[in-house]
Tab-separated table of C-alpha atoms in Angstrom:
chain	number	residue	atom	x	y	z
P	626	UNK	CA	67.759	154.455	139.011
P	627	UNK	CA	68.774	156.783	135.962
P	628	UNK	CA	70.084	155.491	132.733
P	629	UNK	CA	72.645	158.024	131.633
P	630	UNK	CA	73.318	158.233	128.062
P	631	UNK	CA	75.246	160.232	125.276
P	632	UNK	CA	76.599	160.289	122.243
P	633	UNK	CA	80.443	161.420	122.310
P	634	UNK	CA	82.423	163.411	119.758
P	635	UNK	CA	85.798	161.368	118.382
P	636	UNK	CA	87.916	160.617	121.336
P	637	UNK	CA	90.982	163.055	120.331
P	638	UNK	CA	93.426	165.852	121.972
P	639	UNK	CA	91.171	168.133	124.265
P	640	UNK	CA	87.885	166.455	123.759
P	641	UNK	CA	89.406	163.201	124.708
P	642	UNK	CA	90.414	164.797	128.368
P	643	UNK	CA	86.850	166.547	128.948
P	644	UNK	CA	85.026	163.863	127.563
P	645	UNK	CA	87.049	161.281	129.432
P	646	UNK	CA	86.142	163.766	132.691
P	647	UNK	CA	82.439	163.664	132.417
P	648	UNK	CA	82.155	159.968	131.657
P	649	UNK	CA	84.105	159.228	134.558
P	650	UNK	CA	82.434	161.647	136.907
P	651	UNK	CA	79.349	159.370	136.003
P	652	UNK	CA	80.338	156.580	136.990
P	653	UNK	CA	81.109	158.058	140.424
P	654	UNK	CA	77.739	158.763	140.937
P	655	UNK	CA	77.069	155.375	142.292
P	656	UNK	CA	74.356	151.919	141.643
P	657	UNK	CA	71.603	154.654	141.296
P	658	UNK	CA	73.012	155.245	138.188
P	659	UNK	CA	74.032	153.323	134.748
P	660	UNK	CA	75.925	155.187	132.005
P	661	UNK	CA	75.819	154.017	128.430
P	662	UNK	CA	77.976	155.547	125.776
P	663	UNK	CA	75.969	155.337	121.923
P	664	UNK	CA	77.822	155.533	118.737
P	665	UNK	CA	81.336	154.391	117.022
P	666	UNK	CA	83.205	157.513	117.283
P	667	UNK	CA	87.026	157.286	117.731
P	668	UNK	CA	88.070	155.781	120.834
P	669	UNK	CA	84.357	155.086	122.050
P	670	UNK	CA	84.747	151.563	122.464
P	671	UNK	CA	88.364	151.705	124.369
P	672	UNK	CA	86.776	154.663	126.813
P	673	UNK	CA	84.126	152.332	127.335
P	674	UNK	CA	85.929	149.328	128.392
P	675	UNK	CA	88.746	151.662	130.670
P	676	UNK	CA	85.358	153.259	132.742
P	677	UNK	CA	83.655	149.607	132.979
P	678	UNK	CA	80.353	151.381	130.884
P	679	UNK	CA	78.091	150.034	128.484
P	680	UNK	CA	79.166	150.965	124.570
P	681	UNK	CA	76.101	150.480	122.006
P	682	UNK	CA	78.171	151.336	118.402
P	683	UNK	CA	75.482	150.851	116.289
P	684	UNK	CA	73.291	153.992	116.034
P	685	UNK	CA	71.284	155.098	112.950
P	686	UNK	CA	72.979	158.011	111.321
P	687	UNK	CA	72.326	160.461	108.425
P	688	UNK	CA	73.762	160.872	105.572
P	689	UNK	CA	76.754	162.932	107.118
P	690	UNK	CA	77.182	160.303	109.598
P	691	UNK	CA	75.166	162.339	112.193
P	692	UNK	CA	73.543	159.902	114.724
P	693	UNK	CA	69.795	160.403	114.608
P	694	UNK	CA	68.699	161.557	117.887
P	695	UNK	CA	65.504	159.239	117.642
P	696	UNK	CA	67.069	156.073	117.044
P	697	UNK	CA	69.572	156.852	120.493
P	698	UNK	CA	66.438	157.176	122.302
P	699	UNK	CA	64.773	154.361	121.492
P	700	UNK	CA	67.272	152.415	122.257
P	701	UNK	CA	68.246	153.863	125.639
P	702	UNK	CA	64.483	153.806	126.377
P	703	UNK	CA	64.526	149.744	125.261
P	704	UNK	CA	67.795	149.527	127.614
P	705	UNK	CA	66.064	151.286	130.592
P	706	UNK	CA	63.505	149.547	132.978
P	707	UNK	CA	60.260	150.927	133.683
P	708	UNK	CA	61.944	152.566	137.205
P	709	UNK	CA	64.871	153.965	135.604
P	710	UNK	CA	64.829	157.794	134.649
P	711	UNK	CA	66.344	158.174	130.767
P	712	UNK	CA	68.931	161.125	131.265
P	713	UNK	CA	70.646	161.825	127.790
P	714	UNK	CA	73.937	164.601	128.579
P	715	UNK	CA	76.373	165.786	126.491
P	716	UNK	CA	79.731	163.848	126.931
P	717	UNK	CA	81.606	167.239	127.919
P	718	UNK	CA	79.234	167.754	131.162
P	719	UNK	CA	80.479	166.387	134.702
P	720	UNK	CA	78.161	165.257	137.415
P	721	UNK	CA	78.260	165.656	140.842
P	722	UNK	CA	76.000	164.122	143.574
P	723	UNK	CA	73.847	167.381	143.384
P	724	UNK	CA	72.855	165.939	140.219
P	725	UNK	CA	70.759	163.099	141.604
P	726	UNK	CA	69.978	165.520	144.657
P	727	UNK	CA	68.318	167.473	142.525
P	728	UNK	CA	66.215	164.087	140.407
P	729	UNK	CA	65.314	163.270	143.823
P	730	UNK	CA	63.970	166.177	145.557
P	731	UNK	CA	62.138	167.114	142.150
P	732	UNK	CA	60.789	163.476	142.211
P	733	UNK	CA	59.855	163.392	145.275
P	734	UNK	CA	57.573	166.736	144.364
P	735	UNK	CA	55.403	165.121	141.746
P	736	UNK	CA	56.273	161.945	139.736
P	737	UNK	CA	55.927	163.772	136.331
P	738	UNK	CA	57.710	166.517	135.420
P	739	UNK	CA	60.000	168.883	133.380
P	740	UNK	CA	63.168	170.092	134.976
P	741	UNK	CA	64.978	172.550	133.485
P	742	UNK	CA	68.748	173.775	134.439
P	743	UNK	CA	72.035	175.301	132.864
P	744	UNK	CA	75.333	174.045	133.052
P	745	UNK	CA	78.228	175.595	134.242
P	746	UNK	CA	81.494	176.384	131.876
P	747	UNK	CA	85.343	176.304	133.154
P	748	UNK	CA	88.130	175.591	131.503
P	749	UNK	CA	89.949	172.015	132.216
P	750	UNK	CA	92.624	171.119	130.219
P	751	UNK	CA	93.705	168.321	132.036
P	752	UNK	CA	92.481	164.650	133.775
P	753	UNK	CA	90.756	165.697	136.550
P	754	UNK	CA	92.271	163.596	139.964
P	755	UNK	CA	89.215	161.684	140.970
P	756	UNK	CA	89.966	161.261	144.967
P	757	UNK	CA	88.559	161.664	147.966
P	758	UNK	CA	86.870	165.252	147.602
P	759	UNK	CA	86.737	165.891	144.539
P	760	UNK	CA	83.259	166.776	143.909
P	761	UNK	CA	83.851	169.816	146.649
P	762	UNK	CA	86.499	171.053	144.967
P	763	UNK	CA	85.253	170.869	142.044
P	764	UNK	CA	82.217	172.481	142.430
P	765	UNK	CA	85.027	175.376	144.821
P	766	UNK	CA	86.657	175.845	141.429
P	767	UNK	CA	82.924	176.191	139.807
P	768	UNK	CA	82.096	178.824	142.128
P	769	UNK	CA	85.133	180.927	141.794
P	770	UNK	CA	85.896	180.868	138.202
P	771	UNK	CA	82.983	179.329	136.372
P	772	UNK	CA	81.065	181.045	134.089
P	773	UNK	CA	77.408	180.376	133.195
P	774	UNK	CA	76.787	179.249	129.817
P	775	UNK	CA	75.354	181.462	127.657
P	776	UNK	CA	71.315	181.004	126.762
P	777	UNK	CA	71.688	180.308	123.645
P	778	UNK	CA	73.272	176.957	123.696
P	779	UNK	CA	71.569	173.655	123.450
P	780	UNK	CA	70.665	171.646	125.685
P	781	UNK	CA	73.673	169.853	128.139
P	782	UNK	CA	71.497	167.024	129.463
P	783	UNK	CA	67.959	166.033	129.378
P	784	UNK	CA	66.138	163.406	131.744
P	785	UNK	CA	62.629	161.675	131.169
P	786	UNK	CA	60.888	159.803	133.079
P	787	UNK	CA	59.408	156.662	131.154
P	788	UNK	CA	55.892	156.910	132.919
P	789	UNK	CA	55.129	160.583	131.308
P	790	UNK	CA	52.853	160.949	128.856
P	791	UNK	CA	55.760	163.281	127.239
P	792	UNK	CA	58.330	160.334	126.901
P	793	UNK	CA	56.448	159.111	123.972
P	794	UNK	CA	57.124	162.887	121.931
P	795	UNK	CA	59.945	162.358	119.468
P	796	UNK	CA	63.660	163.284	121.131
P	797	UNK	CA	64.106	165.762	118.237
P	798	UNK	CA	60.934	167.686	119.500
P	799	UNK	CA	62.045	167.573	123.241
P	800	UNK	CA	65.286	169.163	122.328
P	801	UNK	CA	63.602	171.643	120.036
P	802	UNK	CA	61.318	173.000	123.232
P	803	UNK	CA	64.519	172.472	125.470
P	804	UNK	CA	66.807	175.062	123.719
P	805	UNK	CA	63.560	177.183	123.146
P	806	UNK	CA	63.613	177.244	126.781
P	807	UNK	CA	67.102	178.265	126.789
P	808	UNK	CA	67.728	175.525	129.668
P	809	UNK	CA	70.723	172.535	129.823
P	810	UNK	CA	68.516	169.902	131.640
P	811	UNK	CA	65.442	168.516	130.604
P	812	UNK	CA	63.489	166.037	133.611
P	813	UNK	CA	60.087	164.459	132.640
């Protein structure tokens, strides 16, 4: 099982639609998977309810109203079982199947570990039609005009598994080595 988790910009215009996209791409992914949306941006808590995922508003924040990284973990970690795999992604990133293809076959290499990846840009302006075969086209569209994202970028999505030694390290640190790494996925 892996406990997806993010914290979403304000649910408005573009970001709405690509948000919106990702989220429900997660849910798609099946009962090896539970997504969980942190935060009380705009329109969090009406997404939520539309996709059928858990919404946790209350998040510590700084004084800008940032949410402190630290405080989503620990709760996601709290919501997760000791089986389930913590994955935090940005809310902009859609999943496919190759996703938890790619959890699995590194899991089933050694239990502990750090998985690293990059995401993959293209521009979608609209609500993506979630029928039969969409992850193949999708991932056709990917392949003909995507565009890998540049280096320098933070992280898209991190996963940790709760038995590491490393799941204990503050979140802020993990992200720190993760764009050091230059990488968009993170698996402990």
């Amino acid at each position: 099982m892996v406990l997806l988790f993010t914290i979403p910009k304000p649910f408005k215009g573009h970001i709405r639609t690509i948000q919106y996209n990702a989220m429900k791409s997660w849910t798609l992914l099946g009962s090896a998977v539970k997504v969980v949306l942190f935060g009380n941006e705009e329109g969090s808590s009406s997404v939520a309810k539309q996709l059928g995922i858990q919404h946790i508003p209350d998040v510590l924040c700084n004084d800008l109203g940032t949410p402190i990284i630290s405080d989503v973990f620990s709760k996601a970690r709290f919501l997760a079982d000791e089986t389930e795999l913590l994955c935090y992604v940005n809310a902009d990133i859609i999943l496919t199947d190759k996703f938890l293809q790619s959890i699995e076959r590194a899991r089933a290499k050694k239990k502990s570990l750090l998985m690293i990846g990059q995401r993959w840009d293209i521009e979608q302006r609209e609500f993506i039609e979630f029928t039969t075969g969409w992850q193949d086209r999708r991932l056709k569209r990917v392949s003909k005009e995507g565009a890998l994202h540049p280096e320098t970028d933070s992280p898209g999505d991190r996963v940790f598994d709760l038995d590491n030694p490393w799941a204990a390290v503050k979140a802020h640190l993990l992200a720190g080595l993760a764009t050091a790494l230059r990488c968009q996925c993170i698996l402990l």
